[in-house]
Coordinates of C-alpha atoms in Angstrom, one line a residue:
M1 CA 15.9 -26.4 5.6
K2 CA 18.8 -28.9 5.7
N3 CA 21.4 -29.1 8.4
A4 CA 22.4 -25.5 8.9
I5 CA 24.7 -24.7 11.8
V6 CA 24.5 -21.1 13.2
R7 CA 26.9 -20.0 15.9
G8 CA 26.8 -17.1 18.3
L9 CA 25.0 -18.0 21.5
A10 CA 27.4 -20.1 23.4
P11 CA 31.0 -21.3 22.7
T12 CA 30.1 -25.0 22.3
R13 CA 26.3 -25.1 21.5
Y14 CA 24.9 -25.4 18.0
W15 CA 21.5 -26.4 16.4
R16 CA 20.8 -28.8 13.5
C17 CA 18.0 -28.5 11.0
E18 CA 15.2 -29.8 13.2
D19 CA 16.0 -27.2 15.8
M20 CA 16.5 -24.4 13.2
K21 CA 13.0 -24.7 11.7
A22 CA 11.4 -23.8 15.0
R23 CA 14.2 -22.0 16.8
K24 CA 16.3 -20.4 14.1
I25 CA 16.5 -17.0 15.8
I26 CA 17.4 -18.5 19.2
A27 CA 20.2 -20.4 17.5
L28 CA 21.4 -17.3 15.7
G29 CA 21.5 -15.1 18.8
V30 CA 22.1 -12.2 16.5
G31 CA 20.3 -9.8 14.3
A32 CA 19.4 -6.2 15.4
L33 CA 19.9 -4.1 12.3
V34 CA 22.3 -1.2 12.9
A35 CA 23.6 0.8 10.0
G36 CA 23.2 -2.1 7.5
G37 CA 24.7 -4.7 9.9
L38 CA 23.2 -7.6 11.8
G39 CA 23.4 -6.0 15.2
A40 CA 24.9 -7.0 18.5
V41 CA 25.4 -10.7 19.3
A42 CA 23.0 -10.5 22.2
A43 CA 20.1 -9.2 20.0
Q44 CA 17.5 -11.6 18.7
T45 CA 15.3 -10.8 15.7
E46 CA 13.6 -12.7 12.9
N47 CA 15.4 -10.3 10.4
A48 CA 18.8 -11.6 11.3
Y49 CA 19.8 -12.6 7.8
A50 CA 18.6 -9.2 6.4
G51 CA 21.9 -7.7 7.6
L52 CA 23.9 -9.8 5.1
N53 CA 24.2 -7.4 2.2
I54 CA 26.4 -6.9 -0.9
E55 CA 27.8 -3.6 0.3
K56 CA 29.9 -5.3 3.0
A57 CA 30.6 -8.7 1.3
V58 CA 33.9 -10.4 0.6
I59 CA 33.3 -13.6 -1.3
A60 CA 36.2 -16.1 -1.6
F61 CA 36.6 -19.4 -3.4
P62 CA 39.6 -21.2 -1.8
T63 CA 41.0 -24.0 -4.0
T64 CA 43.7 -26.6 -3.8
A65 CA 45.1 -26.8 -7.3
E66 CA 47.1 -24.9 -9.9
V67 CA 46.9 -25.9 -13.6
D68 CA 49.4 -24.5 -16.1
G69 CA 50.2 -21.7 -13.7
Q70 CA 46.5 -20.8 -13.4
V71 CA 44.6 -21.0 -10.1
V72 CA 41.5 -23.2 -10.6
H73 CA 38.5 -24.2 -8.5
V74 CA 35.5 -26.4 -9.1
K75 CA 33.4 -24.7 -11.7
E76 CA 30.1 -25.4 -9.9
D77 CA 31.4 -23.7 -6.8
G78 CA 32.1 -20.6 -8.8
L79 CA 28.5 -20.6 -10.2
A80 CA 27.1 -21.1 -6.7
A81 CA 29.2 -18.1 -5.5
A82 CA 28.0 -16.0 -8.4
R83 CA 24.3 -16.8 -7.5
L84 CA 25.0 -15.8 -3.9
A85 CA 26.5 -12.5 -5.1
L86 CA 23.4 -11.8 -7.2
A87 CA 21.0 -12.6 -4.4
L88 CA 22.9 -10.3 -2.1
F89 CA 22.9 -7.5 -4.6
Q90 CA 19.1 -7.9 -5.3
D91 CA 18.3 -8.0 -1.6
S92 CA 20.4 -4.9 -1.0
I93 CA 18.2 -2.8 -3.4
T94 CA 15.8 -0.9 -1.3
S95 CA 12.8 1.1 -2.3
T96 CA 11.4 4.3 -0.7
E97 CA 8.0 5.9 -1.4
V98 CA 8.6 9.5 -2.2
E99 CA 5.8 12.0 -2.4
V100 CA 6.5 14.9 -4.7
K101 CA 4.6 18.1 -4.1
A102 CA 5.1 21.1 -6.4
T103 CA 3.5 24.5 -5.9
D104 CA 3.8 27.3 -8.4
T105 CA 2.4 30.5 -7.0
H106 CA 3.4 33.7 -8.8
M107 CA 2.8 37.2 -7.4
T108 CA 2.9 40.5 -9.3
E109 CA 4.7 43.6 -8.3
A110 CA 2.5 45.7 -6.1
F111 CA 0.5 48.4 -7.9
E112 CA -1.1 51.4 -6.2
D113 CA -4.4 53.2 -6.1
A114 CA -3.9 55.9 -8.7
D115 CA -5.8 58.7 -7.1
N116 CA -9.2 57.1 -7.5
T117 CA -9.0 57.1 -11.3
D118 CA -9.7 54.2 -13.6
W119 CA -6.7 52.1 -14.4
W120 CA -5.6 49.4 -16.9
F121 CA -3.5 46.7 -15.6
N122 CA -0.2 46.7 -17.5
A123 CA 1.5 43.3 -17.3
A124 CA 4.6 44.5 -19.0
M125 CA 5.1 47.2 -16.3
Y126 CA 4.1 45.3 -13.2
V127 CA 4.7 41.6 -13.8
P128 CA 8.2 40.8 -15.1
D129 CA 7.5 37.1 -15.3
F130 CA 3.9 37.2 -16.4
E131 CA 4.5 34.8 -19.3
T132 CA 3.9 32.1 -16.7
F133 CA 0.3 33.2 -16.4
P134 CA -2.1 30.8 -18.2
Y135 CA -3.4 33.6 -20.4
S136 CA -1.7 36.5 -22.2
I137 CA -2.3 40.0 -20.9
E138 CA -3.0 42.4 -23.7
V139 CA -1.4 45.8 -23.8
P140 CA -3.3 48.3 -21.7
N141 CA -6.1 50.7 -22.7
T142 CA -8.0 48.3 -24.9
D143 CA -11.3 46.6 -24.5
Q144 CA -10.8 44.4 -27.6
P145 CA -8.0 42.0 -26.9
T146 CA -7.2 39.6 -29.7
G147 CA -6.7 35.8 -29.9
E148 CA -6.1 34.3 -26.4
N149 CA -5.4 37.6 -24.7
I150 CA -7.3 39.3 -21.9
T151 CA -7.2 42.8 -20.4
I152 CA -8.1 43.8 -16.8
W153 CA -9.6 47.2 -15.9
F154 CA -9.9 48.7 -12.4
N155 CA -12.1 51.6 -11.4
W156 CA -10.4 52.8 -8.2
A157 CA -13.4 55.0 -7.4
R158 CA -15.3 51.8 -6.7
I159 CA -12.5 50.2 -4.6
D160 CA -11.9 51.5 -1.1
A161 CA -9.3 50.6 1.5
N162 CA -9.9 51.5 5.1
D163 CA -6.6 51.7 7.0
T164 CA -8.3 52.1 10.4
E165 CA -10.4 49.0 10.2
E166 CA -8.1 47.2 7.8
I167 CA -10.8 46.2 5.5
F168 CA -10.9 46.3 1.7
T169 CA -14.3 47.0 0.0
I170 CA -15.2 46.6 -3.7
N171 CA -18.5 48.3 -4.6
S172 CA -19.5 47.1 -8.1
T173 CA -22.7 47.3 -10.0
T174 CA -23.9 46.6 -13.5
D175 CA -23.8 50.3 -14.4
N176 CA -20.6 51.0 -12.5
P177 CA -18.4 47.9 -12.4
A178 CA -15.2 48.1 -10.3
I179 CA -13.3 45.5 -12.2
V180 CA -13.9 44.3 -15.8
I181 CA -12.1 41.4 -17.5
Y182 CA -12.1 41.5 -21.3
F183 CA -11.6 38.3 -23.3
G184 CA -10.0 37.8 -26.7
Q185 CA -12.2 36.2 -29.4
D186 CA -10.5 32.8 -29.0
I187 CA -11.1 32.6 -25.2
S188 CA -14.3 31.5 -23.5
P189 CA -14.8 32.9 -20.0
F190 CA -16.6 29.6 -19.2
P191 CA -14.6 26.4 -18.7
E192 CA -17.7 24.4 -19.2
F193 CA -18.2 26.0 -22.6
P194 CA -14.9 25.8 -24.5
G195 CA -14.5 27.3 -27.9
T196 CA -15.4 30.5 -29.6
P197 CA -18.6 32.4 -28.7
V198 CA -21.0 33.6 -31.3
Y199 CA -23.3 36.4 -30.1
L200 CA -26.9 36.8 -31.1
D201 CA -29.4 39.1 -29.3
G202 CA -29.4 38.3 -25.6
E203 CA -27.7 34.9 -25.8
A204 CA -24.2 33.6 -26.5
Y205 CA -23.6 30.3 -28.3
F206 CA -20.4 28.5 -27.7
Y207 CA -18.8 26.2 -30.3
D208 CA -15.8 23.9 -30.1
S209 CA -14.0 22.6 -33.2
D210 CA -11.5 20.2 -34.6
S211 CA -9.7 20.1 -37.9
S212 CA -7.8 17.6 -40.1
D213 CA -4.1 17.5 -40.5
P214 CA -2.7 19.0 -43.7
L215 CA -3.1 16.5 -46.5
Q216 CA -5.1 14.1 -44.4
T217 CA -5.6 10.8 -46.3
Y218 CA -8.3 8.2 -46.1
E219 CA -8.6 4.8 -47.8
V220 CA -11.5 4.6 -50.3
G221 CA -14.1 2.2 -49.0
V222 CA -12.9 2.4 -45.3
P223 CA -15.1 4.4 -42.9
V224 CA -13.7 7.6 -41.5
A225 CA -13.0 7.2 -37.8
D226 CA -11.8 10.6 -36.6
I227 CA -14.8 12.9 -37.1
T228 CA -16.7 12.2 -33.8
G229 CA -20.4 11.4 -34.2
W230 CA -20.3 11.2 -38.0
E231 CA -20.5 8.2 -40.3
I232 CA -18.6 9.0 -43.4
T233 CA -17.1 6.7 -46.0
F234 CA -15.5 7.7 -49.3
V235 CA -17.0 4.9 -51.4
D236 CA -15.4 5.6 -54.8
Y237 CA -13.4 8.2 -56.8
E238 CA -13.7 9.0 -60.5
L239 CA -11.1 10.9 -62.5
T240 CA -13.8 12.7 -64.5
T241 CA -13.7 16.4 -65.4
P242 CA -13.9 17.6 -62.8
P243 CA -12.8 14.6 -60.6
R244 CA -15.4 13.6 -58.1
A245 CA -16.0 11.2 -55.2
L246 CA -19.0 9.2 -54.2
V247 CA -19.5 9.7 -50.4
Q248 CA -21.8 8.0 -47.9
I249 CA -22.7 10.3 -45.1
K250 CA -24.8 10.1 -42.0
G251 CA -24.7 12.9 -39.5
P252 CA -25.5 12.8 -35.7
G253 CA -29.2 12.1 -35.3
A254 CA -29.9 11.6 -39.0
D255 CA -32.6 9.0 -39.9
Q256 CA -30.5 7.3 -42.5
A257 CA -27.3 7.5 -44.5
D258 CA -27.2 9.2 -47.9
L259 CA -25.0 8.8 -51.0
V260 CA -23.8 12.1 -52.4
I261 CA -21.3 13.2 -55.1
M262 CA -18.7 15.7 -54.1
N263 CA -16.5 17.4 -56.7
K264 CA -12.8 18.0 -56.2
S265 CA -11.7 21.3 -54.6
V266 CA -15.3 22.4 -53.8
D267 CA -16.2 23.5 -50.3
Y268 CA -19.1 21.6 -48.8
F269 CA -21.0 22.0 -45.5
V270 CA -22.9 19.0 -44.2
Y271 CA -25.3 18.9 -41.2
V272 CA -28.6 17.4 -40.0
D273 CA -31.8 19.5 -40.2
E274 CA -34.6 19.5 -37.6
D275 CA -36.4 16.7 -39.6
G276 CA -33.5 14.3 -39.3
N277 CA -32.3 14.7 -42.9
N278 CA -28.6 15.0 -44.0
V279 CA -28.1 18.4 -45.6
I280 CA -25.2 18.9 -48.0
K281 CA -24.6 22.4 -49.4
T282 CA -21.8 24.1 -51.2
L283 CA -20.1 27.3 -50.0
D284 CA -21.6 29.1 -53.0
E285 CA -25.1 28.0 -52.1
L286 CA -24.7 29.1 -48.5
E287 CA -23.1 32.5 -49.5
T288 CA -26.2 33.2 -51.6
E289 CA -28.6 32.0 -48.9
Y290 CA -27.0 34.1 -46.1
G291 CA -25.9 37.1 -48.2
V292 CA -22.3 36.8 -47.1
T293 CA -19.0 35.7 -48.6
G294 CA -16.1 33.5 -47.4
L295 CA -15.7 30.4 -45.3
E296 CA -15.4 32.3 -42.1
N297 CA -18.6 34.3 -42.5
V298 CA -20.6 31.3 -43.7
T299 CA -19.3 29.3 -40.6
K300 CA -20.4 32.2 -38.4
E301 CA -23.9 32.2 -39.9
L302 CA -24.3 28.5 -39.4
K303 CA -23.4 29.0 -35.7
K304 CA -26.0 31.8 -35.5
D305 CA -28.6 29.4 -36.7
K306 CA -27.6 27.2 -33.8
I307 CA -26.7 24.2 -36.1
K308 CA -25.6 21.9 -33.4
D309 CA -23.1 19.8 -35.4
F310 CA -21.7 20.5 -38.8
V311 CA -18.7 19.6 -40.9
H312 CA -16.9 21.5 -43.7
I313 CA -15.3 19.1 -46.3
N314 CA -13.0 19.7 -49.3
I315 CA -11.7 16.7 -51.2
G316 CA -8.5 16.7 -53.2
D317 CA -6.4 14.3 -55.3
T318 CA -6.4 10.6 -55.2
F319 CA -3.5 8.1 -55.4
F320 CA -3.0 4.3 -55.4
G321 CA -1.2 2.5 -52.6
V322 CA 0.1 -1.0 -52.3
L323 CA -1.9 -3.9 -53.8
G324 CA -4.1 -1.4 -55.6
S325 CA -5.6 0.3 -52.6
Q326 CA -6.9 3.8 -53.3
Y327 CA -6.5 6.8 -51.1
I328 CA -8.0 10.3 -51.2
Y329 CA -6.8 13.6 -49.8
V330 CA -9.4 15.4 -47.6
D331 CA -9.5 18.6 -45.6
W332 CA -12.2 19.0 -43.0
S333 CA -13.3 21.1 -40.0
H334 CA -15.8 19.9 -37.5
Y335 CA -17.9 22.3 -35.4
W336 CA -20.2 21.4 -32.5
L337 CA -22.3 23.5 -30.1
T338 CA -21.0 23.2 -26.5
G339 CA -23.6 25.4 -24.7
E340 CA -25.2 28.8 -24.4
V341 CA -25.6 31.5 -21.8
E342 CA -27.7 34.7 -21.6
Q343 CA -26.3 38.2 -21.5
G344 CA -26.0 39.4 -17.9
E345 CA -26.1 35.8 -16.6
V346 CA -24.2 35.1 -13.4
V347 CA -21.3 32.9 -14.4
V348 CA -18.9 32.8 -11.3
D349 CA -19.8 34.1 -7.8
N350 CA -21.7 37.3 -9.0
W351 CA -19.5 37.8 -12.0
L352 CA -21.8 38.7 -14.9
L353 CA -21.4 38.1 -18.7
N354 CA -21.6 40.9 -21.2
W355 CA -20.7 41.5 -24.8
T356 CA -21.1 43.8 -27.8
G357 CA -22.9 42.9 -30.9
E358 CA -21.4 40.1 -33.1
G359 CA -19.1 39.2 -30.3
E360 CA -16.6 42.0 -31.1
S361 CA -15.8 42.2 -27.4
V362 CA -16.8 40.0 -24.4
W363 CA -16.2 40.5 -20.8
V364 CA -17.3 39.6 -17.2
Y365 CA -17.7 42.0 -14.4
F366 CA -18.5 41.9 -10.7
N367 CA -22.1 42.9 -9.6
G368 CA -22.2 43.3 -5.8
T369 CA -20.2 44.3 -2.8
A370 CA -17.2 42.4 -1.5
T371 CA -15.7 43.3 2.0
L372 CA -12.4 41.7 2.6
D373 CA -9.7 41.8 5.3
F374 CA -6.3 43.0 4.3
G375 CA -4.6 40.0 2.7
E376 CA -7.8 38.2 1.9
D377 CA -8.2 36.9 -1.6
F378 CA -10.9 38.0 -4.1
E379 CA -11.2 35.8 -7.1
L380 CA -11.4 37.4 -10.5
A381 CA -13.9 35.4 -12.5
D382 CA -12.7 31.9 -13.3
L383 CA -9.1 32.7 -14.2
D384 CA -7.3 31.4 -11.1
V385 CA -6.5 35.1 -10.5
F386 CA -6.9 36.7 -7.2
L387 CA -6.7 40.4 -6.1
T388 CA -5.0 40.6 -2.7
T389 CA -4.5 43.7 -0.5
D390 CA -1.2 44.2 1.2
D391 CA -1.9 47.4 3.0
G392 CA -4.0 50.5 2.6
T393 CA -2.9 51.4 -0.9
D394 CA -1.0 48.5 -2.5
Y395 CA -2.7 45.7 -4.3
R396 CA -1.3 42.5 -5.9
L397 CA -2.6 40.2 -8.5
V398 CA -1.8 36.6 -7.5
W399 CA -2.3 33.6 -9.8
Y400 CA -1.9 29.9 -9.3
T401 CA -0.8 27.3 -11.7
E402 CA -1.9 23.7 -11.0
R403 CA 1.0 21.3 -10.5
V404 CA 1.1 17.6 -10.2
V405 CA 1.4 16.0 -6.7
D406 CA 2.7 12.5 -7.2
T407 CA 4.1 9.5 -5.4
Y408 CA 6.8 7.4 -6.9
T409 CA 9.0 4.6 -5.8
Q410 CA 12.7 5.5 -5.6
Y411 CA 15.0 2.5 -5.7
M412 CA 18.3 2.8 -3.8
I413 CA 21.0 0.9 -5.6
P414 CA 23.8 -0.2 -3.3
S415 CA 27.2 1.3 -3.8
I416 CA 29.3 -1.9 -3.9
D417 CA 32.9 -2.8 -4.0
P418 CA 32.7 -6.6 -3.4
Y419 CA 35.9 -8.6 -3.3
A420 CA 35.9 -12.1 -4.8
V421 CA 39.0 -14.2 -5.2
A422 CA 40.0 -17.8 -6.0
L423 CA 43.0 -18.9 -4.2
P424 CA 45.1 -22.0 -4.2
D425 CA 45.3 -23.6 -0.8
Y426 CA 49.0 -23.0 -0.4
E427 CA 48.5 -19.2 -0.9
V428 CA 45.7 -18.7 1.5
D429 CA 46.7 -16.4 4.4
L430 CA 45.2 -13.9 6.8
A431 CA 46.2 -11.0 4.6
E432 CA 43.9 -12.1 1.8
F433 CA 40.9 -13.1 3.9
N434 CA 41.5 -10.6 6.8
V435 CA 39.6 -12.9 9.1
A436 CA 41.2 -11.6 12.3
D437 CA 40.6 -7.9 11.5
N438 CA 37.8 -8.2 9.0
T439 CA 35.5 -5.2 8.4
K440 CA 33.1 -6.9 6.1
D441 CA 31.1 -10.1 6.0
L442 CA 33.5 -12.9 4.7
Y443 CA 31.9 -15.6 2.6
I444 CA 33.9 -18.8 2.1
I445 CA 32.6 -21.2 -0.5
G446 CA 34.0 -24.5 -1.6
G447 CA 33.4 -28.2 -1.8
W448 CA 35.7 -28.8 1.2
V449 CA 36.7 -25.2 1.7
S450 CA 40.5 -25.7 2.2
N451 CA 42.9 -27.2 4.7
K452 CA 44.7 -23.9 4.8
V453 CA 41.4 -22.0 5.4
W454 CA 40.5 -24.3 8.2
A455 CA 43.8 -23.6 9.8
Q456 CA 43.3 -19.9 9.5
L457 CA 39.8 -20.1 11.0
E458 CA 41.2 -22.2 13.9
E459 CA 43.6 -19.3 14.7
V460 CA 40.5 -17.0 15.1
F461 CA 37.8 -19.3 16.4
G462 CA 39.8 -22.1 18.1
E463 CA 40.4 -25.7 17.1
E464 CA 37.4 -27.1 19.0
K465 CA 34.8 -25.0 17.3
V466 CA 36.3 -25.5 13.8
A467 CA 36.4 -29.3 14.5
E468 CA 32.7 -29.2 15.1
W469 CA 32.2 -27.4 11.8
K470 CA 34.2 -30.0 9.9
E471 CA 32.3 -32.8 11.7
D472 CA 29.0 -31.3 10.5
V473 CA 30.3 -31.0 6.9
M474 CA 31.0 -34.8 6.9
D475 CA 27.8 -35.9 8.5
E476 CA 25.1 -37.8 6.6
D477 CA 23.6 -34.6 5.0
G478 CA 27.0 -33.7 3.5
Y479 CA 27.1 -30.0 4.0
A480 CA 27.0 -27.2 6.6
L481 CA 26.0 -23.6 6.6
I482 CA 27.9 -21.7 9.3
V483 CA 27.2 -18.1 10.2
E484 CA 29.6 -17.0 12.9
P485 CA 30.1 -13.4 14.3
L486 CA 33.7 -12.3 14.3
P487 CA 35.2 -12.1 17.8
N488 CA 36.6 -8.7 17.3
D489 CA 33.5 -7.3 15.6
P490 CA 30.1 -9.1 16.1
D491 CA 28.4 -6.9 13.5
N492 CA 30.4 -8.8 10.8
Y493 CA 30.4 -12.4 10.1
V494 CA 32.2 -15.4 8.6
I495 CA 29.8 -17.3 6.5
I496 CA 30.9 -20.7 5.3
A497 CA 29.0 -22.7 2.8
A498 CA 30.9 -26.1 2.8
G499 CA 29.9 -29.4 1.3
Q500 CA 31.5 -32.8 0.7
D501 CA 31.4 -32.0 -3.0
Y502 CA 30.2 -29.2 -5.2
T503 CA 26.6 -30.4 -5.3
K504 CA 26.4 -30.3 -1.5
T505 CA 28.1 -26.9 -1.5
A506 CA 25.3 -25.7 -3.9
E507 CA 22.7 -26.9 -1.4
A508 CA 24.3 -24.9 1.4
V509 CA 24.4 -21.8 -0.9
D510 CA 20.7 -22.3 -1.8
E511 CA 19.8 -22.5 1.8
L512 CA 21.7 -19.3 2.6
I513 CA 20.0 -17.5 -0.3
D514 CA 16.6 -18.6 0.9
L515 CA 17.3 -17.3 4.4
I516 CA 18.5 -13.9 3.0
E517 CA 15.5 -13.5 0.7
S518 CA 13.0 -14.6 3.3
N519 CA 14.2 -11.9 5.7

């Protein structure tokens, strides 16, 4: 640090640079932050300069000349002042860590025990905002919901509420379940086994799938990258009758790749057999083999055979791109086995799996006894749905939707109304600078400041103190940085960056910026 002078401890004492390096805060004698200010004069803190901020800044460039009726000042002084204003602004931007927690708990309207009879939960009747539930609730009185729907069935004869002991008992067995949850064909009751179940004897096989976009295009000769686990390249395409493509295929676990010919608009299924061979068959061949018709039924038969990974492919037209590159239209669907469970297997906390033949209906039900206090939750399978008792007769379904809990940094941008003015020496007065009754920090920047400004400062701080400031400006270092609390309001300051010329003023401003940024 050069020769900064900082006032505030005693009327006649100041410190030069060698003192400031080791005793800057003692020299300042100011600094407790209060409401964005530097604090009382008597306070001493290393964060003293942190109170100088853009929200309470008045920056002035006093000058001594007028050219063609325009007030002028040294250009470099103006640039130095601009840099100071930017530093004050950046230092005034504060950040706050904000933790955002969102909870989304929805509760149904209460429904009542209907005289110990069986009862279908009717979402339309009891849950006005049930569209927020992660699944759709099917219309009541059906054990065959479609798509991604579910239905929930209660047998009140197996559900007992004891008002005296305030306990709630569910008595449920395989033969007489108290609560049954039915799933549509596009929903798996097992999060670990996504996809559509296919039912065969006492086991259920779950498959997941992926399909191409409409008119998916691939460059001839470039390997296909979006069918996971498969190595497929459309090697060439011939406009014969019918048009056909030469395709290189290697399925997951195959011993080697094979070159096969696929005709346009023909449905092919490819998979790997138990011996590690790539198998390529047309839809017609598989329809004959399985004795069924249609893509859907053939796909179902392949799933029944527990083919772990297979792809349906249908190639279309070709076209030429830039520089003679050739592209081919392809439709494909990829199916892979995700897992299997046995009928009657426990899937979630004594909830058992069951289904009808061919997967026409699948459900889970509770097998056991649950004794709960009123208000205690009882989870319905793995649906994030809970049955809660409110009193002896009323029950509620409660469901929970997972929400993000996050932390982010919120930047507080200062609301500023800084005042900056360039004034000729002969127009400088207390009304412009408001030194005597100032309510903001007043920054005065200039090569020599201004004779008129010195005079105004003398009126507030006295001739003796201002003489010391002038003396320091003219010493061998050529500049002074003066930070002086206002007599009428020690929370606000006059800050003078004064040099013998504009280069020295720039040094004073640089020192001030360093002090602000370091605190």
